[in-house]
Amino acid sequence: MQHANRFHGIARPYGLEEVDRLRPSVRIEYTLARLGAERLWHLLNGGGFVRALGALTGNQAVQQVQAGLQAIYLSGWQVAGDANLAGQMYPDQSLYPANSVPAVVRGINNALLRADQIGRLEGRNGIHWLAPIVADAEAGFGGILNAFELMKALIEAGAAAVHFEDQLSSAKKCGHLGGKVLVPIHEFVQKLVAARLAADVLDVPTILIARTDADSAGLLLSDVDPRDERFLTGRRTEEGFFTYRGGIEAAIARTIAYAPYADVLWCETSHPDLDQARQFAEAVHARFPGKLLAYNCSPSFHWRKFLTERQIADFQEELGTLGYKFQFVTLAGFHALNTSMFELAKEYAASGMSAYARLQEREFALAEAHGYAAIRHQKFVGTGYFDAVQATVTGGRAATAALAGSTEAAQFSRAVNGDVCGQQPV
């Protein structure tokens, strides 16, 4: 294990010898995961806070980075809903294959790498394209061995940070659904230890985020851990679960137990409430001063039902002062994708190509004002890059270069500052 200063205050119930014994004899470098973790740790400790939006695809991640965001959030909900390897649209109940999130992490990183290649080829090096990805490991898709293997898979795919939640994996649900079953505190601690061990075995300083769903949970798998006893009601369900008094006090008690094993702590909440966020932060920081916190600015919240426009505008800054250093909108990609496509389809159904031309004009305006690049879709996905590969191989004598002579080259022009803008055909 390296990076000793990075792990100040982190508990590991195992030693260097045990980690070394579990490593392969061949050292494999996980460059994207390492660089992402180091960059995200720097950003989280830089004095401000990090904003992120949930991305469904590599293209969405590229747009987020070009628009100025410094990190990418990858939601298991979004993977369940529209990006899993089963090819299904699922609710957020861990129904999809466990390797789905690593596959999306890999796809996002590949898209960011392509954007970086294109930028370097064109001499545009002002954007740090490889934004760190914070990935959702759900409840680990099983026990401690499943958590160990999933953490490894996410690191291999290039995730910078990974979060686990303290629900029973076989009954796991979105934090904003009912019927959630928590596992005993000690069981979740073991999953955090398993995830940390996986990162240590791979020798990557992955940021480990512990989430509790205790604020709105009503069931507990077992009463074996005495730290859970004061929140039990004494009743059991017909499935054998123990009924549980969830709430902010239960969430605080659990989070304090998790704090020595995680880098960042997250309490899933049911509505945007600064007083509740303050209560949680103050209780955690009384025991663990300066501990990094995360907050889900969830699209499941009806924001204007709870807050005024001014409160909404100030909400994240207020959270930042309380120590919530990573703030994110989990399902931003899902809602942006569906809203924009519904609006276009509705307009197109009513007015045909006029609707699409209006969309294109919005793209031209974004390109000219802000450097939006996807208006030139051939170039955006790397046609020019592979023309350069072909030219290098053939010494520039190939007659089959794709971008020169294309419709895109003939009808779209480059702005003076190097960004793309639209040109009406003559």
PDB file of C-alpha atoms in Angstrom, residues 170-304:
ATOM      1  CA  SER A 170     -31.121  -9.066  -2.362  1.00  0.00           C
ATOM      2  CA  ALA A 171     -33.855  -6.560  -1.478  1.00  0.00           C
ATOM      3  CA  LYS A 172     -32.021  -3.403  -2.585  1.00  0.00           C
ATOM      4  CA  LYS A 173     -34.126  -0.462  -3.755  1.00  0.00           C
ATOM      5  CA  CYS A 174     -33.645   3.145  -4.766  1.00  0.00           C
ATOM      6  CA  GLY A 175     -33.236   5.285  -1.665  1.00  0.00           C
ATOM      7  CA  HIS A 176     -36.468   7.041  -2.554  1.00  0.00           C
ATOM      8  CA  LEU A 177     -38.569   3.862  -2.739  1.00  0.00           C
ATOM      9  CA  GLY A 178     -40.271   2.107   0.142  1.00  0.00           C
ATOM     10  CA  GLY A 179     -39.551  -1.337   1.561  1.00  0.00           C
ATOM     11  CA  LYS A 180     -35.836  -0.833   2.158  1.00  0.00           C
ATOM     12  CA  VAL A 181     -34.066  -3.413   4.333  1.00  0.00           C
ATOM     13  CA  LEU A 182     -30.858  -2.442   6.104  1.00  0.00           C
ATOM     14  CA  VAL A 183     -28.108  -4.875   7.019  1.00  0.00           C
ATOM     15  CA  PRO A 184     -26.577  -4.839  10.517  1.00  0.00           C
ATOM     16  CA  ILE A 185     -23.891  -2.222  11.021  1.00  0.00           C
ATOM     17  CA  HIS A 186     -21.080  -4.757  11.299  1.00  0.00           C
ATOM     18  CA  GLU A 187     -22.080  -6.391   8.004  1.00  0.00           C
ATOM     19  CA  PHE A 188     -21.856  -3.112   6.118  1.00  0.00           C
ATOM     20  CA  VAL A 189     -18.530  -2.309   7.771  1.00  0.00           C
ATOM     21  CA  GLN A 190     -17.228  -5.607   6.430  1.00  0.00           C
ATOM     22  CA  LYS A 191     -18.314  -4.604   2.918  1.00  0.00           C
ATOM     23  CA  LEU A 192     -16.432  -1.330   3.262  1.00  0.00           C
ATOM     24  CA  VAL A 193     -13.376  -3.264   4.440  1.00  0.00           C
ATOM     25  CA  ALA A 194     -13.735  -5.618   1.467  1.00  0.00           C
ATOM     26  CA  ALA A 195     -13.909  -2.695  -0.940  1.00  0.00           C
ATOM     27  CA  ARG A 196     -10.863  -1.037   0.636  1.00  0.00           C
ATOM     28  CA  LEU A 197      -8.970  -4.307   0.511  1.00  0.00           C
ATOM     29  CA  ALA A 198      -9.750  -4.630  -3.201  1.00  0.00           C
ATOM     30  CA  ALA A 199      -8.345  -1.145  -3.845  1.00  0.00           C
ATOM     31  CA  ASP A 200      -5.263  -1.952  -1.792  1.00  0.00           C
ATOM     32  CA  VAL A 201      -4.688  -5.230  -3.605  1.00  0.00           C
ATOM     33  CA  LEU A 202      -4.828  -3.316  -6.902  1.00  0.00           C
ATOM     34  CA  ASP A 203      -2.693  -0.553  -5.290  1.00  0.00           C
ATOM     35  CA  VAL A 204      -5.019   2.294  -6.291  1.00  0.00           C
ATOM     36  CA  PRO A 205      -6.095   5.087  -3.888  1.00  0.00           C
ATOM     37  CA  THR A 206      -9.766   4.776  -4.877  1.00  0.00           C
ATOM     38  CA  ILE A 207     -12.075   7.072  -2.912  1.00  0.00           C
ATOM     39  CA  LEU A 208     -14.553   4.979  -0.930  1.00  0.00           C
ATOM     40  CA  ILE A 209     -17.946   6.517  -0.168  1.00  0.00           C
ATOM     41  CA  ALA A 210     -20.242   5.027   2.489  1.00  0.00           C
ATOM     42  CA  ARG A 211     -23.942   5.765   2.108  1.00  0.00           C
ATOM     43  CA  THR A 212     -26.645   5.064   4.664  1.00  0.00           C
ATOM     44  CA  ASP A 213     -30.325   4.697   3.817  1.00  0.00           C
ATOM     45  CA  ALA A 214     -31.330   4.664   7.486  1.00  0.00           C
ATOM     46  CA  ASP A 215     -33.160   8.003   7.328  1.00  0.00           C
ATOM     47  CA  SER A 216     -36.162   6.447   5.580  1.00  0.00           C
ATOM     48  CA  ALA A 217     -35.670   2.714   6.149  1.00  0.00           C
ATOM     49  CA  GLY A 218     -38.201   0.687   8.119  1.00  0.00           C
ATOM     50  CA  LEU A 219     -36.688  -2.795   8.145  1.00  0.00           C
ATOM     51  CA  LEU A 220     -33.495  -4.459   9.428  1.00  0.00           C
ATOM     52  CA  LEU A 221     -32.181  -7.865   8.383  1.00  0.00           C
ATOM     53  CA  SER A 222     -30.954  -8.948  11.818  1.00  0.00           C
ATOM     54  CA  ASP A 223     -30.736  -7.732  15.409  1.00  0.00           C
ATOM     55  CA  VAL A 224     -27.285  -9.247  15.896  1.00  0.00           C
ATOM     56  CA  ASP A 225     -25.448  -5.902  16.230  1.00  0.00           C
ATOM     57  CA  PRO A 226     -26.114  -4.186  19.580  1.00  0.00           C
ATOM     58  CA  ARG A 227     -25.592  -0.771  17.953  1.00  0.00           C
ATOM     59  CA  ASP A 228     -28.858  -1.285  16.088  1.00  0.00           C
ATOM     60  CA  GLU A 229     -30.931  -2.231  19.123  1.00  0.00           C
ATOM     61  CA  ARG A 230     -32.211   1.211  20.128  1.00  0.00           C
ATOM     62  CA  PHE A 231     -33.845   1.659  16.730  1.00  0.00           C
ATOM     63  CA  LEU A 232     -35.751  -1.630  16.762  1.00  0.00           C
ATOM     64  CA  THR A 233     -39.491  -1.685  17.517  1.00  0.00           C
ATOM     65  CA  GLY A 234     -39.662  -5.271  18.782  1.00  0.00           C
ATOM     66  CA  ARG A 235     -41.779  -6.474  15.872  1.00  0.00           C
ATOM     67  CA  ARG A 236     -40.938  -8.671  12.901  1.00  0.00           C
ATOM     68  CA  THR A 237     -42.431  -9.044   9.459  1.00  0.00           C
ATOM     69  CA  GLU A 238     -43.653 -12.298   7.940  1.00  0.00           C
ATOM     70  CA  GLU A 239     -40.380 -12.402   5.926  1.00  0.00           C
ATOM     71  CA  GLY A 240     -38.484 -12.401   9.220  1.00  0.00           C
ATOM     72  CA  PHE A 241     -37.168  -8.823   9.009  1.00  0.00           C
ATOM     73  CA  PHE A 242     -37.064  -6.663  12.119  1.00  0.00           C
ATOM     74  CA  THR A 243     -39.059  -3.442  11.997  1.00  0.00           C
ATOM     75  CA  TYR A 244     -36.804  -0.426  12.409  1.00  0.00           C
ATOM     76  CA  ARG A 245     -37.278   3.202  13.424  1.00  0.00           C
ATOM     77  CA  GLY A 246     -35.415   5.041  10.729  1.00  0.00           C
ATOM     78  CA  GLY A 247     -34.703   8.745  10.822  1.00  0.00           C
ATOM     79  CA  ILE A 248     -31.834  11.168  11.065  1.00  0.00           C
ATOM     80  CA  GLU A 249     -30.668   9.868  14.461  1.00  0.00           C
ATOM     81  CA  ALA A 250     -30.423   6.348  13.095  1.00  0.00           C
ATOM     82  CA  ALA A 251     -28.571   7.647  10.048  1.00  0.00           C
ATOM     83  CA  ILE A 252     -26.110   9.551  12.234  1.00  0.00           C
ATOM     84  CA  ALA A 253     -25.455   6.524  14.459  1.00  0.00           C
ATOM     85  CA  ARG A 254     -24.733   4.339  11.452  1.00  0.00           C
ATOM     86  CA  THR A 255     -22.586   6.909   9.685  1.00  0.00           C
ATOM     87  CA  ILE A 256     -20.411   7.413  12.758  1.00  0.00           C
ATOM     88  CA  ALA A 257     -19.834   3.650  12.792  1.00  0.00           C
ATOM     89  CA  TYR A 258     -18.857   3.712   9.116  1.00  0.00           C
ATOM     90  CA  ALA A 259     -16.659   6.807   9.267  1.00  0.00           C
ATOM     91  CA  PRO A 260     -13.330   5.100  10.137  1.00  0.00           C
ATOM     92  CA  TYR A 261     -13.612   2.878   7.061  1.00  0.00           C
ATOM     93  CA  ALA A 262     -14.692   5.367   4.371  1.00  0.00           C
ATOM     94  CA  ASP A 263     -13.242   8.516   2.817  1.00  0.00           C
ATOM     95  CA  VAL A 264     -16.584  10.255   2.221  1.00  0.00           C
ATOM     96  CA  LEU A 265     -19.924   9.871   4.018  1.00  0.00           C
ATOM     97  CA  TRP A 266     -23.397  10.209   2.516  1.00  0.00           C
ATOM     98  CA  CYS A 267     -26.830  10.163   4.118  1.00  0.00           C
ATOM     99  CA  GLU A 268     -29.625   9.596   1.602  1.00  0.00           C
ATOM    100  CA  THR A 269     -32.501  11.951   2.463  1.00  0.00           C
ATOM    101  CA  SER A 270     -36.151  12.269   1.459  1.00  0.00           C
ATOM    102  CA  HIS A 271     -36.308  15.993   0.714  1.00  0.00           C
ATOM    103  CA  PRO A 272     -33.939  18.994   0.509  1.00  0.00           C
ATOM    104  CA  ASP A 273     -33.571  20.211   4.082  1.00  0.00           C
ATOM    105  CA  LEU A 274     -30.646  22.365   5.195  1.00  0.00           C
ATOM    106  CA  ASP A 275     -31.526  21.983   8.879  1.00  0.00           C
ATOM    107  CA  GLN A 276     -31.355  18.208   8.559  1.00  0.00           C
ATOM    108  CA  ALA A 277     -28.125  18.461   6.561  1.00  0.00           C
ATOM    109  CA  ARG A 278     -26.658  20.693   9.272  1.00  0.00           C
ATOM    110  CA  GLN A 279     -27.705  18.294  12.047  1.00  0.00           C
ATOM    111  CA  PHE A 280     -26.070  15.393  10.238  1.00  0.00           C
ATOM    112  CA  ALA A 281     -22.869  17.280   9.432  1.00  0.00           C
ATOM    113  CA  GLU A 282     -22.432  18.658  12.937  1.00  0.00           C
ATOM    114  CA  ALA A 283     -22.955  15.256  14.546  1.00  0.00           C
ATOM    115  CA  VAL A 284     -20.445  13.578  12.235  1.00  0.00           C
ATOM    116  CA  HIS A 285     -17.866  16.356  12.533  1.00  0.00           C
ATOM    117  CA  ALA A 286     -18.138  16.346  16.333  1.00  0.00           C
ATOM    118  CA  ARG A 287     -16.655  12.851  16.201  1.00  0.00           C
ATOM    119  CA  PHE A 288     -14.650  13.104  12.979  1.00  0.00           C
ATOM    120  CA  PRO A 289     -13.630  16.720  12.353  1.00  0.00           C
ATOM    121  CA  GLY A 290     -13.240  17.606   8.703  1.00  0.00           C
ATOM    122  CA  LYS A 291     -14.665  14.330   7.386  1.00  0.00           C
ATOM    123  CA  LEU A 292     -15.769  14.762   3.782  1.00  0.00           C
ATOM    124  CA  LEU A 293     -19.503  14.554   3.106  1.00  0.00           C
ATOM    125  CA  ALA A 294     -21.584  13.973  -0.026  1.00  0.00           C
ATOM    126  CA  TYR A 295     -25.133  15.100  -0.819  1.00  0.00           C
ATOM    127  CA  ASN A 296     -27.577  13.813  -3.408  1.00  0.00           C
ATOM    128  CA  CYS A 297     -29.453  16.810  -4.830  1.00  0.00           C
ATOM    129  CA  SER A 298     -31.998  14.325  -6.042  1.00  0.00           C
ATOM    130  CA  PRO A 299     -34.421  14.718  -8.949  1.00  0.00           C
ATOM    131  CA  SER A 300     -36.810  12.689  -6.778  1.00  0.00           C
ATOM    132  CA  PHE A 301     -37.269  15.864  -4.729  1.00  0.00           C
ATOM    133  CA  HIS A 302     -39.922  18.340  -5.855  1.00  0.00           C
ATOM    134  CA  TRP A 303     -37.556  21.257  -5.338  1.00  0.00           C
ATOM    135  CA  ARG A 304     -39.986  24.138  -5.632  1.00  0.00           C
TER     136      ARG A 304
END
